[in-house]
Coordinates of C-alpha atoms and ligand atoms in Angstrom, one line a residue:
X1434 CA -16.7 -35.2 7.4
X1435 CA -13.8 -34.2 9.3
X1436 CA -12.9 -30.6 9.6
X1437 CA -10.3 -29.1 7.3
X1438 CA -8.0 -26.0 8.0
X1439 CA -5.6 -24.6 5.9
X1440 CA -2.0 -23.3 7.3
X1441 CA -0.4 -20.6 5.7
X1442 CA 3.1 -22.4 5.5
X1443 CA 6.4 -21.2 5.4
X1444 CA 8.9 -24.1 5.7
X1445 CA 10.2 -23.4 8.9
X1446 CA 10.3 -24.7 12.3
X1447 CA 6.8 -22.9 14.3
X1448 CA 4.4 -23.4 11.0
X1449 CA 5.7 -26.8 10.8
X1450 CA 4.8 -28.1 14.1
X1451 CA 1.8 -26.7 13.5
X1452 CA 0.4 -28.5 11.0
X1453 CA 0.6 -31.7 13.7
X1454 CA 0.1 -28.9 16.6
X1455 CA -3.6 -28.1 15.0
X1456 CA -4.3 -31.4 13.9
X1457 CA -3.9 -32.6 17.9
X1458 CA -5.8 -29.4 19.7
X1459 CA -8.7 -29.4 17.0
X1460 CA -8.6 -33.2 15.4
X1461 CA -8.8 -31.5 11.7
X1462 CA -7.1 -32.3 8.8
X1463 CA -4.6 -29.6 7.9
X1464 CA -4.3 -28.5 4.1
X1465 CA -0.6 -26.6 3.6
X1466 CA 0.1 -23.4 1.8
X1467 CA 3.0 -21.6 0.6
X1468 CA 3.1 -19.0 -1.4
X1469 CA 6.1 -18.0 -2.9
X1470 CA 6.5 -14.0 -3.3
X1471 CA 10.1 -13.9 -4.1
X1472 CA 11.1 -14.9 -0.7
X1473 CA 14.3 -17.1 -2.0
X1474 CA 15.5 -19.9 -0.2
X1475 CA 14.4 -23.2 -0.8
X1476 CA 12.5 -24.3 -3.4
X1477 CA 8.9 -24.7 -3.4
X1478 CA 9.0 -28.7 -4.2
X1479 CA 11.1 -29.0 -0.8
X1480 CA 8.7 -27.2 1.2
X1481 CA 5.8 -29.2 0.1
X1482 CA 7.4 -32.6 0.6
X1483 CA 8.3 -31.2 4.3
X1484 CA 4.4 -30.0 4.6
X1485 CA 3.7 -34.0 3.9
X1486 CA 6.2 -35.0 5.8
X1487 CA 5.3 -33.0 9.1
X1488 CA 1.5 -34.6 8.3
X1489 CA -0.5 -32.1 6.3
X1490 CA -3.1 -33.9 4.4
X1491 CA -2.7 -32.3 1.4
X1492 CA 0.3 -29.2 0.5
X1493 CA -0.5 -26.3 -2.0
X1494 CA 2.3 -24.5 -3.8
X1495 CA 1.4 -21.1 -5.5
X1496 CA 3.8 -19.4 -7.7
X1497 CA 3.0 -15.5 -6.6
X1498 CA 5.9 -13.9 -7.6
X1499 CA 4.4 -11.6 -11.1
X1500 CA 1.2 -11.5 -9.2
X1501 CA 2.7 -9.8 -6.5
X1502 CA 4.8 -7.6 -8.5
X1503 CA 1.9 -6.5 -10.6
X1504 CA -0.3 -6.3 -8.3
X1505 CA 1.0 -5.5 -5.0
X1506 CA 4.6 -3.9 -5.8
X1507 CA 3.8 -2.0 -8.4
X1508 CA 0.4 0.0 -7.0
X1509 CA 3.0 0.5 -3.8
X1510 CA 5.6 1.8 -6.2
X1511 CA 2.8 4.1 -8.0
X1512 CA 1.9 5.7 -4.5
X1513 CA 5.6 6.2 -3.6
X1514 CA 4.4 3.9 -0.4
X1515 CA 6.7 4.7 2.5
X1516 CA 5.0 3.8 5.9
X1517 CA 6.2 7.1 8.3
X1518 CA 8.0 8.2 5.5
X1519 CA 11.1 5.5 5.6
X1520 CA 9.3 1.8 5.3
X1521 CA 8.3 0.7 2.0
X1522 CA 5.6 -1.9 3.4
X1523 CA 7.5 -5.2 2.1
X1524 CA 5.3 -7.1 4.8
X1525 CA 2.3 -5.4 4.8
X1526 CA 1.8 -6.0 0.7
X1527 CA 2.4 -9.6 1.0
X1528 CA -0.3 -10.5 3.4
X1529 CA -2.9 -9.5 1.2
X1530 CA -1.6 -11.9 -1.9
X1531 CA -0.8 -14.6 0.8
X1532 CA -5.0 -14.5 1.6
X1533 CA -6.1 -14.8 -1.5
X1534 CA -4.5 -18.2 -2.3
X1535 CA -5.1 -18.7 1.5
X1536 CA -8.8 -18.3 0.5
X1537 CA -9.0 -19.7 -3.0
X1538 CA -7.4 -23.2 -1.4
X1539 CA -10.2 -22.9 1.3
X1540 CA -12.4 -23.5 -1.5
X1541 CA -11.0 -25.8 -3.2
X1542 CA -10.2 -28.2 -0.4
X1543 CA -13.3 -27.6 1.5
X1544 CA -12.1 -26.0 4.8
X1545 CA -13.5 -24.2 6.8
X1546 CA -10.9 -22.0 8.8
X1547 CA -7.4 -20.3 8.2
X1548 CA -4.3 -20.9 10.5
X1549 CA -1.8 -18.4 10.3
X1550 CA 1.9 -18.7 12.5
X1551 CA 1.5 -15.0 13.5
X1552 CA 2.1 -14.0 17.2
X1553 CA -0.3 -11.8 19.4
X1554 CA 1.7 -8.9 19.0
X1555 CA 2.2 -7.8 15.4
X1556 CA 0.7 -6.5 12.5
X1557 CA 0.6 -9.7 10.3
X1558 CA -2.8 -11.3 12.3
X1559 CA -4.4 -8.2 11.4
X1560 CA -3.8 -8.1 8.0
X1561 CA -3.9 -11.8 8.0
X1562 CA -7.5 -12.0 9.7
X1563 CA -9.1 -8.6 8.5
X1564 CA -8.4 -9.6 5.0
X1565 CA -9.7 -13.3 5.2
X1566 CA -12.6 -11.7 6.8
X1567 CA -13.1 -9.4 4.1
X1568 CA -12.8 -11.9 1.0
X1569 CA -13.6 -15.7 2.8
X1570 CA -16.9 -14.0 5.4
X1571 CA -17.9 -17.9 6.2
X1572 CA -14.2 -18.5 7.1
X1573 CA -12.7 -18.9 10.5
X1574 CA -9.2 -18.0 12.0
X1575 CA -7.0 -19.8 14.2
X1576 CA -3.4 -18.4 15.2
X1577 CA -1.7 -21.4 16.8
X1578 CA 1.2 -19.7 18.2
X1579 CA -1.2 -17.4 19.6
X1580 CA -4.5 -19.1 20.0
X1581 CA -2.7 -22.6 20.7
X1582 CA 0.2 -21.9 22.8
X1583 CA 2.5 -23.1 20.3
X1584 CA 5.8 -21.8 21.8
X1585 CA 8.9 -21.8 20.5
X1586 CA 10.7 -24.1 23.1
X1587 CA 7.2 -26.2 23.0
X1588 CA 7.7 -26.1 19.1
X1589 CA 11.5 -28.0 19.2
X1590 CA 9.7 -30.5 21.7
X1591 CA 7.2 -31.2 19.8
X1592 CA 9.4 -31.7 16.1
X1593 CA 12.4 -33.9 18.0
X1594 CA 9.3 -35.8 19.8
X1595 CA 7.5 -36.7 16.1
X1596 CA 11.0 -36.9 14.5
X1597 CA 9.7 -34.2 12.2
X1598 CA 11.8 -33.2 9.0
X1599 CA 12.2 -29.9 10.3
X1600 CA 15.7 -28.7 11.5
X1601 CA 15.6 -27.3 15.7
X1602 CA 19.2 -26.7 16.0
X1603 CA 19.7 -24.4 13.8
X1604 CA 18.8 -20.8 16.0
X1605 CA 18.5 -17.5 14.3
X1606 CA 17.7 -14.8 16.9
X1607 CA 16.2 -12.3 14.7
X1608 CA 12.0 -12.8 13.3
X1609 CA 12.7 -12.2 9.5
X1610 CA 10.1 -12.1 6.2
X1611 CA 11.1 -11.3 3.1
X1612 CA 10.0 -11.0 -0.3
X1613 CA 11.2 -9.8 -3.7
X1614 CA 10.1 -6.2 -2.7
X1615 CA 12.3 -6.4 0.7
X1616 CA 13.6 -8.0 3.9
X1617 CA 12.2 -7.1 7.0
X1618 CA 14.6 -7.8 10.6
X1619 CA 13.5 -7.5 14.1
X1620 CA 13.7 -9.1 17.6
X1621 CA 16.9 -10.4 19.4
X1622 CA 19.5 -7.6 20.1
X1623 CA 18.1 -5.4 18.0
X1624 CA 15.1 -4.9 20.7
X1625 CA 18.1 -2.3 22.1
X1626 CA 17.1 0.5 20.3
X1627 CA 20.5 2.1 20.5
X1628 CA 22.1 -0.7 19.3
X1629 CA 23.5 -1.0 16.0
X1630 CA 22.8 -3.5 13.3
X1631 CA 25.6 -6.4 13.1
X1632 CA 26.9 -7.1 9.6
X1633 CA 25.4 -10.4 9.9
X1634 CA 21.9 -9.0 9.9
X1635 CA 21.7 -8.0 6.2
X1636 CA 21.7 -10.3 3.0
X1637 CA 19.6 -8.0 0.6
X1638 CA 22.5 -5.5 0.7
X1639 CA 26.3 -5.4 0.6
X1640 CA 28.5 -3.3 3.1
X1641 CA 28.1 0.5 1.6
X1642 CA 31.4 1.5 3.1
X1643 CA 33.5 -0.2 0.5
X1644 CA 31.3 -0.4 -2.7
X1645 CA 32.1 -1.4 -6.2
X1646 CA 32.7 1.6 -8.7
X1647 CA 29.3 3.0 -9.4
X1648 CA 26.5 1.4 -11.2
X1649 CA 25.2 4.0 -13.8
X1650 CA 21.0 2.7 -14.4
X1651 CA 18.3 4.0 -16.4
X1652 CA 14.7 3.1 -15.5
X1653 CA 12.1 3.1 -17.9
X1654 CA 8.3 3.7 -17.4
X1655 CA 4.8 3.8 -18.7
X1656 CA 2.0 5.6 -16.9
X1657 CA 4.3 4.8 -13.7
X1658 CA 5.1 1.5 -14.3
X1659 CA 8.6 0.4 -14.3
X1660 CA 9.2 -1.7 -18.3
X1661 CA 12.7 -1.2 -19.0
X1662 CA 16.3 -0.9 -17.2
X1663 CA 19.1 0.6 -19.3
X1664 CA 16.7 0.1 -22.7
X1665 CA 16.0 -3.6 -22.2
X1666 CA 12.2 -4.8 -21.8
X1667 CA 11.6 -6.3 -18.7
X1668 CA 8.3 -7.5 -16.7
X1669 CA 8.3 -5.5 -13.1
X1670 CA 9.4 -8.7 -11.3
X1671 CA 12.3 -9.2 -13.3
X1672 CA 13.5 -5.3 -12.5
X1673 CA 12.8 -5.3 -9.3
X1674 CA 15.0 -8.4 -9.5
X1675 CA 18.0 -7.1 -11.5
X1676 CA 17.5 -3.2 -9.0
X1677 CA 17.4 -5.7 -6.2
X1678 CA 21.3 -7.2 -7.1
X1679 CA 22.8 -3.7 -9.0
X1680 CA 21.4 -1.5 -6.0
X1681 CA 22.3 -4.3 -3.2
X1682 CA 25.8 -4.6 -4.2
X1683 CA 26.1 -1.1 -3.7
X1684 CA 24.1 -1.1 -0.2
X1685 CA 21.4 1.0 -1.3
X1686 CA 18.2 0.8 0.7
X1687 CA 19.2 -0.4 4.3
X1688 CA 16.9 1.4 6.4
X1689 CA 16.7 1.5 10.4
X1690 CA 13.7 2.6 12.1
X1691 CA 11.4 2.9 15.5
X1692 CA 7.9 2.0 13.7
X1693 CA 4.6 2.5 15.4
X1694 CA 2.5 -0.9 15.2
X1695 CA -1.3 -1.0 14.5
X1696 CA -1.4 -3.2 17.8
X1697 CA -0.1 0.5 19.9
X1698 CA 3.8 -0.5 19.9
X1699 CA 6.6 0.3 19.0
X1700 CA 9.1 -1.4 17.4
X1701 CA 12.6 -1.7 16.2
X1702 CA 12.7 -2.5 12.3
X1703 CA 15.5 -3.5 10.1
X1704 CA 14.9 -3.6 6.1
X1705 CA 16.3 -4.0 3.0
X1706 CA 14.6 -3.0 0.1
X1707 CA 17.4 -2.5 -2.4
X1708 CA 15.6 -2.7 -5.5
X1709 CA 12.5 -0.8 -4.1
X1710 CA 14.2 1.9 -2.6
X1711 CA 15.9 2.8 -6.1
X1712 CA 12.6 2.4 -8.0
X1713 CA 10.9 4.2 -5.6
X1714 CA 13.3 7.5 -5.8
X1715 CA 13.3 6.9 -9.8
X1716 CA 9.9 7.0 -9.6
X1717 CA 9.3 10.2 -7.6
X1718 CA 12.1 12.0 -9.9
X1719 CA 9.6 11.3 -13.0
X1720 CA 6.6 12.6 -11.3
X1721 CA 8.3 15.5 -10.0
X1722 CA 8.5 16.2 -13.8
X1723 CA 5.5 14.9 -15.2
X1724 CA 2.7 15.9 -12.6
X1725 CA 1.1 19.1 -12.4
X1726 CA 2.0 20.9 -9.2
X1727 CA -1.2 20.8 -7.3
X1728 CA -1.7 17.5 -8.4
X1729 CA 1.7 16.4 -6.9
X1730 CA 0.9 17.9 -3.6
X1731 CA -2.2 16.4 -2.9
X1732 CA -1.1 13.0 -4.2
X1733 CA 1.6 13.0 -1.5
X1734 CA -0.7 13.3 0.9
X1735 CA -3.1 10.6 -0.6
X1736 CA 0.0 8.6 -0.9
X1737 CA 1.1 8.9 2.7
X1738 CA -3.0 8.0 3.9
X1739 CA -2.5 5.0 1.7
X1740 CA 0.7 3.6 3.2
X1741 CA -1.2 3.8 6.7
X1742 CA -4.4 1.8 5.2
X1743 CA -2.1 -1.0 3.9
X1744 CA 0.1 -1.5 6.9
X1745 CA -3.1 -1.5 9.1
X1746 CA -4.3 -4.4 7.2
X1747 CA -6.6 -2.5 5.3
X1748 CA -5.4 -3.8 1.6
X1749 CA -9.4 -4.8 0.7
X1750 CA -10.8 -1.9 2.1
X1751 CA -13.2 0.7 0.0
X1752 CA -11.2 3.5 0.8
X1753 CA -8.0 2.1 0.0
X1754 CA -9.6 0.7 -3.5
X1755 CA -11.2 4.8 -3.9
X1756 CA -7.4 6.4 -3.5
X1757 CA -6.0 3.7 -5.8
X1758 CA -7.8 5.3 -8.5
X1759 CA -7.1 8.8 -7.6
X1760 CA -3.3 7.6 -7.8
X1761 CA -3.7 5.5 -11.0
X1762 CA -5.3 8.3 -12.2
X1763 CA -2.3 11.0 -11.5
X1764 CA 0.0 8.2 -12.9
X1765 CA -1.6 8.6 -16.7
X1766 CA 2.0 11.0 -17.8
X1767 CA 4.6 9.2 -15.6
X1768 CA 6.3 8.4 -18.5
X1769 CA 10.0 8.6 -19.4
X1770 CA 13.5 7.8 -18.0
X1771 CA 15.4 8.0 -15.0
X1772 CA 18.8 7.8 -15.3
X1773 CA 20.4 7.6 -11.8
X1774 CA 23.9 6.3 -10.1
X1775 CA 24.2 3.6 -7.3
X1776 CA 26.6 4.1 -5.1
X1777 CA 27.6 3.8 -1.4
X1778 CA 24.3 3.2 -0.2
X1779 CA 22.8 5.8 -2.2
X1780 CA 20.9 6.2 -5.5
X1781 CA 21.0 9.3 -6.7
X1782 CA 19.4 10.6 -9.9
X1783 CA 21.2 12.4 -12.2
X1784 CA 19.2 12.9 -15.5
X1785 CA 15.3 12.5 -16.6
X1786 CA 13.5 12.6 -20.1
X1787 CA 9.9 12.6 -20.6
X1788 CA 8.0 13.0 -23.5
X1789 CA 5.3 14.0 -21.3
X1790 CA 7.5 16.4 -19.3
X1791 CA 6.1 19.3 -17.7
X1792 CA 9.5 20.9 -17.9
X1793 CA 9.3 24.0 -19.9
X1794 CA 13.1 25.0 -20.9
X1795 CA 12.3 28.3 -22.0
X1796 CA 10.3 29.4 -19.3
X1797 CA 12.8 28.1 -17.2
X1798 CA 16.1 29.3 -18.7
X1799 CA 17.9 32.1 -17.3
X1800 CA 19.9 32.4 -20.7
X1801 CA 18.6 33.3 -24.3
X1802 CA 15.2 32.2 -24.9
X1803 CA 13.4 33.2 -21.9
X1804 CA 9.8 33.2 -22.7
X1805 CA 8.7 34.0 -19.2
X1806 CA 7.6 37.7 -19.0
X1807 CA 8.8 38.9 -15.3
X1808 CA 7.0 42.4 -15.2
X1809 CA 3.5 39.9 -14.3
X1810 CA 5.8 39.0 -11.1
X1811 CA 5.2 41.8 -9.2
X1812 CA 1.5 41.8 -9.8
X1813 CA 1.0 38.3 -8.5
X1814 CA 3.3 39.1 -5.5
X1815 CA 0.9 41.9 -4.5
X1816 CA -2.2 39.5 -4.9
X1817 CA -0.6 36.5 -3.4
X1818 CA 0.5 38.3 -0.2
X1819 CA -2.5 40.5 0.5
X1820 CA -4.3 38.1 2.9
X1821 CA -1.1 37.7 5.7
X1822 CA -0.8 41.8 5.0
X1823 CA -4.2 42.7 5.8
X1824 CA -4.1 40.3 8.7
X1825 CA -1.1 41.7 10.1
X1826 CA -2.4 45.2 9.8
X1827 CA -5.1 43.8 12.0
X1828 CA -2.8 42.6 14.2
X1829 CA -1.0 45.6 14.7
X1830 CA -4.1 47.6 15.3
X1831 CA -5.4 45.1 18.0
X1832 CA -2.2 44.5 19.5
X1833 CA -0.2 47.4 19.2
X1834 CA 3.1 45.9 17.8
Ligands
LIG2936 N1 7.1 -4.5 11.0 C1 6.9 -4.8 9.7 C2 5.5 -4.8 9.3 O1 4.6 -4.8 10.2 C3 7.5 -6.2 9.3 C4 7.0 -7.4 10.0 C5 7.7 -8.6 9.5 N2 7.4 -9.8 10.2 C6 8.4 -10.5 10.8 N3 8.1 -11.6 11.2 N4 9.6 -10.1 10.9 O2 5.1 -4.7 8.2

């Protein structure tokens, strides 16, 4: 039987070619697959017929999108997950839910390796490869454009040589992904790390320096899951949808870093995460009312070691799986609203409710009411400072100053 490899397809020009690129170098039969995670564009009919048209023997459409929200945007949104504190890991979550209809068609079409369009140089192979490793063991990988010498310039030779249905003309200069939970920019001019972003870069966001009036929201959730905007039930895909359009016409969530790559790099990164960037904040403004204090400390740190597993590809892993329910766990009273304004590239909170707030109004109050007895102050002040005073009474005596 002849060999069968399945392509994690996009539509565009390099995974394309390489559906006939592969079939040439290896003399399999090459199964397409696109999955569609809220990445817009064209619809997934068209990209199948272009999968058949560029010679794939067979073309697999998944529909992703409430998968991925469940499953991937929401346990993101639950850990606050911000990759060096700024990137909310719009890539790095949609590998994992890319391999597991990578690896589910494997099976059903009887292949025996994975092809992935991913360069030498980036994250996406590793969280590409690690996690077909980790749930397809029997599988194989093959990278064309990095394995295969699939170039660019070799790519446009190769489509205008086959008369493929693919457009070459057509030259964007930046290397973009995106998904409902974000866009993700990089390469061209922006490899000058001093210079600025062109307008033309963004399509997730509008221009913040001339925004509509401001957008008043409320956010709803349930043990920190996002189920209503402004008292209308949604599913998390669909508010992540409408947050993606109310906070991108105000230009929330552009964000412009230097990003150090699990490959040792690092790199320039533009993204747009309109809608995750406002649920995100929303979301911290609830826990910063609803979780115990200790709690809240740690989980930032647990949330911070999580961000680093999943952009190092380590989505499958059992120590990302253990801190998932440590963090599901400290989610069991994020519960309530946010109320918060977009506007000029911000999203600012401005009001919370919880019925399972830890916010105690009269031992907080400065007015009538005050339950809080301040003579124990002064007691605990003693106690709480006697370590760094003996120590520095040691110091002195040792050191004479
Ligand atoms: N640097 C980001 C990450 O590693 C985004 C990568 C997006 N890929 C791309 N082809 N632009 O998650």
């Amino acid at each position: 039987m002849t060999e069968r490899i399945v392509l994690a397809y996009s539509g565009g020009l390099d995974t394309s070619v390489a559906i006939g690129w592969i079939g040439e170098a290896t003399g399999a039969e090459v199964i397409a697959v696109a999955v569609d995670v809220g990445q817009g564009g064209e619809s997934l009919e068209t990209i199948r017929q272009r999968a058949l048209g560029c010679g794939a023997v067979e073309a697999y459409v998944a529909d992703a999108r409430d998968e991925f929200a469940n499953e991937y945007c929401v346990p993101t949104l639950k850990a606050n997950g911000l990759y060096q504190g700024h990137y909310p890991l719009v890539s790095a979550i949609s590998r994992p839910v890319i391999v597991k209809h990578l690896v589910k068609a494997a099976r059903e079409f009887g292949a025996s390796t994975v092809a992935h369009g991913c360069t030498g140089k980036g994250n996406d192979q590793v969280r590409f490869e690690v996690g077909i490793q980790t749930l397809g063991p029997d599988l194989k990988c093959i990278a064309p454009v990095r394995d295969l010498a699939l170039t660019r310039d070799k790519a446009i030779a190769f489509a205008e040589e086959k008369g493929l249905p693919i457009e070459t003309t057509k030259k964007n200069p930046y290397s973009i992904d995106q998904n409902v939970w974000g866009r993700a920019v990089e390469t061209g001019y922006l490899e000058d790390i001093w210079n600025a972003p062109t307008k033309d870069i963004y399509d997730y966001t509008a221009t913040p320096e001339f925004p509509p009036a401001p957008d008043e929201v409320t956010i709803s959730f349930e043990a920190g899951v996002p189920v209503a905007v402004d008292g209308v039930k949604h599913t998390p895909l669909q508010i992540i949808q409408e947050l993606n359009r109310r906070a991108g016409a105000q230009g929330v969530g552009r964000i412009d870093v230097v990003e150090d790559r699990l490959v040792g790099i690092k790199s320039r990164e533009i993204y747009e995460a309109p809608g995750a960037m406002a649920l995100i904040t929303a979301h911290k403004h609830l826990e910063d009312v609803t979780i115990e204090r200790e709690q809240a400390r740690f989980k930032a740190t647990v949330g911070q070691r999580w961000a680093e597993l999943v952009y190092d590809g380590q989505w499958f892993s059992p120590l990302k799986r253990s801190l998932d329910v440590f963090i599901d766990d400290t989610q069991k009273y994020v519960s309530g609203d946010i109320r918060m304004v977009l506007h000029g590239g911000q999203a600012i909170v401005n009001g919370r409710r919880s019925e399972t707030s830890l916010y105690d109004f009269s031992l907080a109050t400065y007015d009538t009411g005050d339950t809080f007895d301040q003579s124990n102050a002064k007691g605990f002040i003693e106690i709480w400072g006697m370590a760094s005073k003996v120590a520095s009474g040691r110091d002195l005596r040792v050191e004479g100053k």
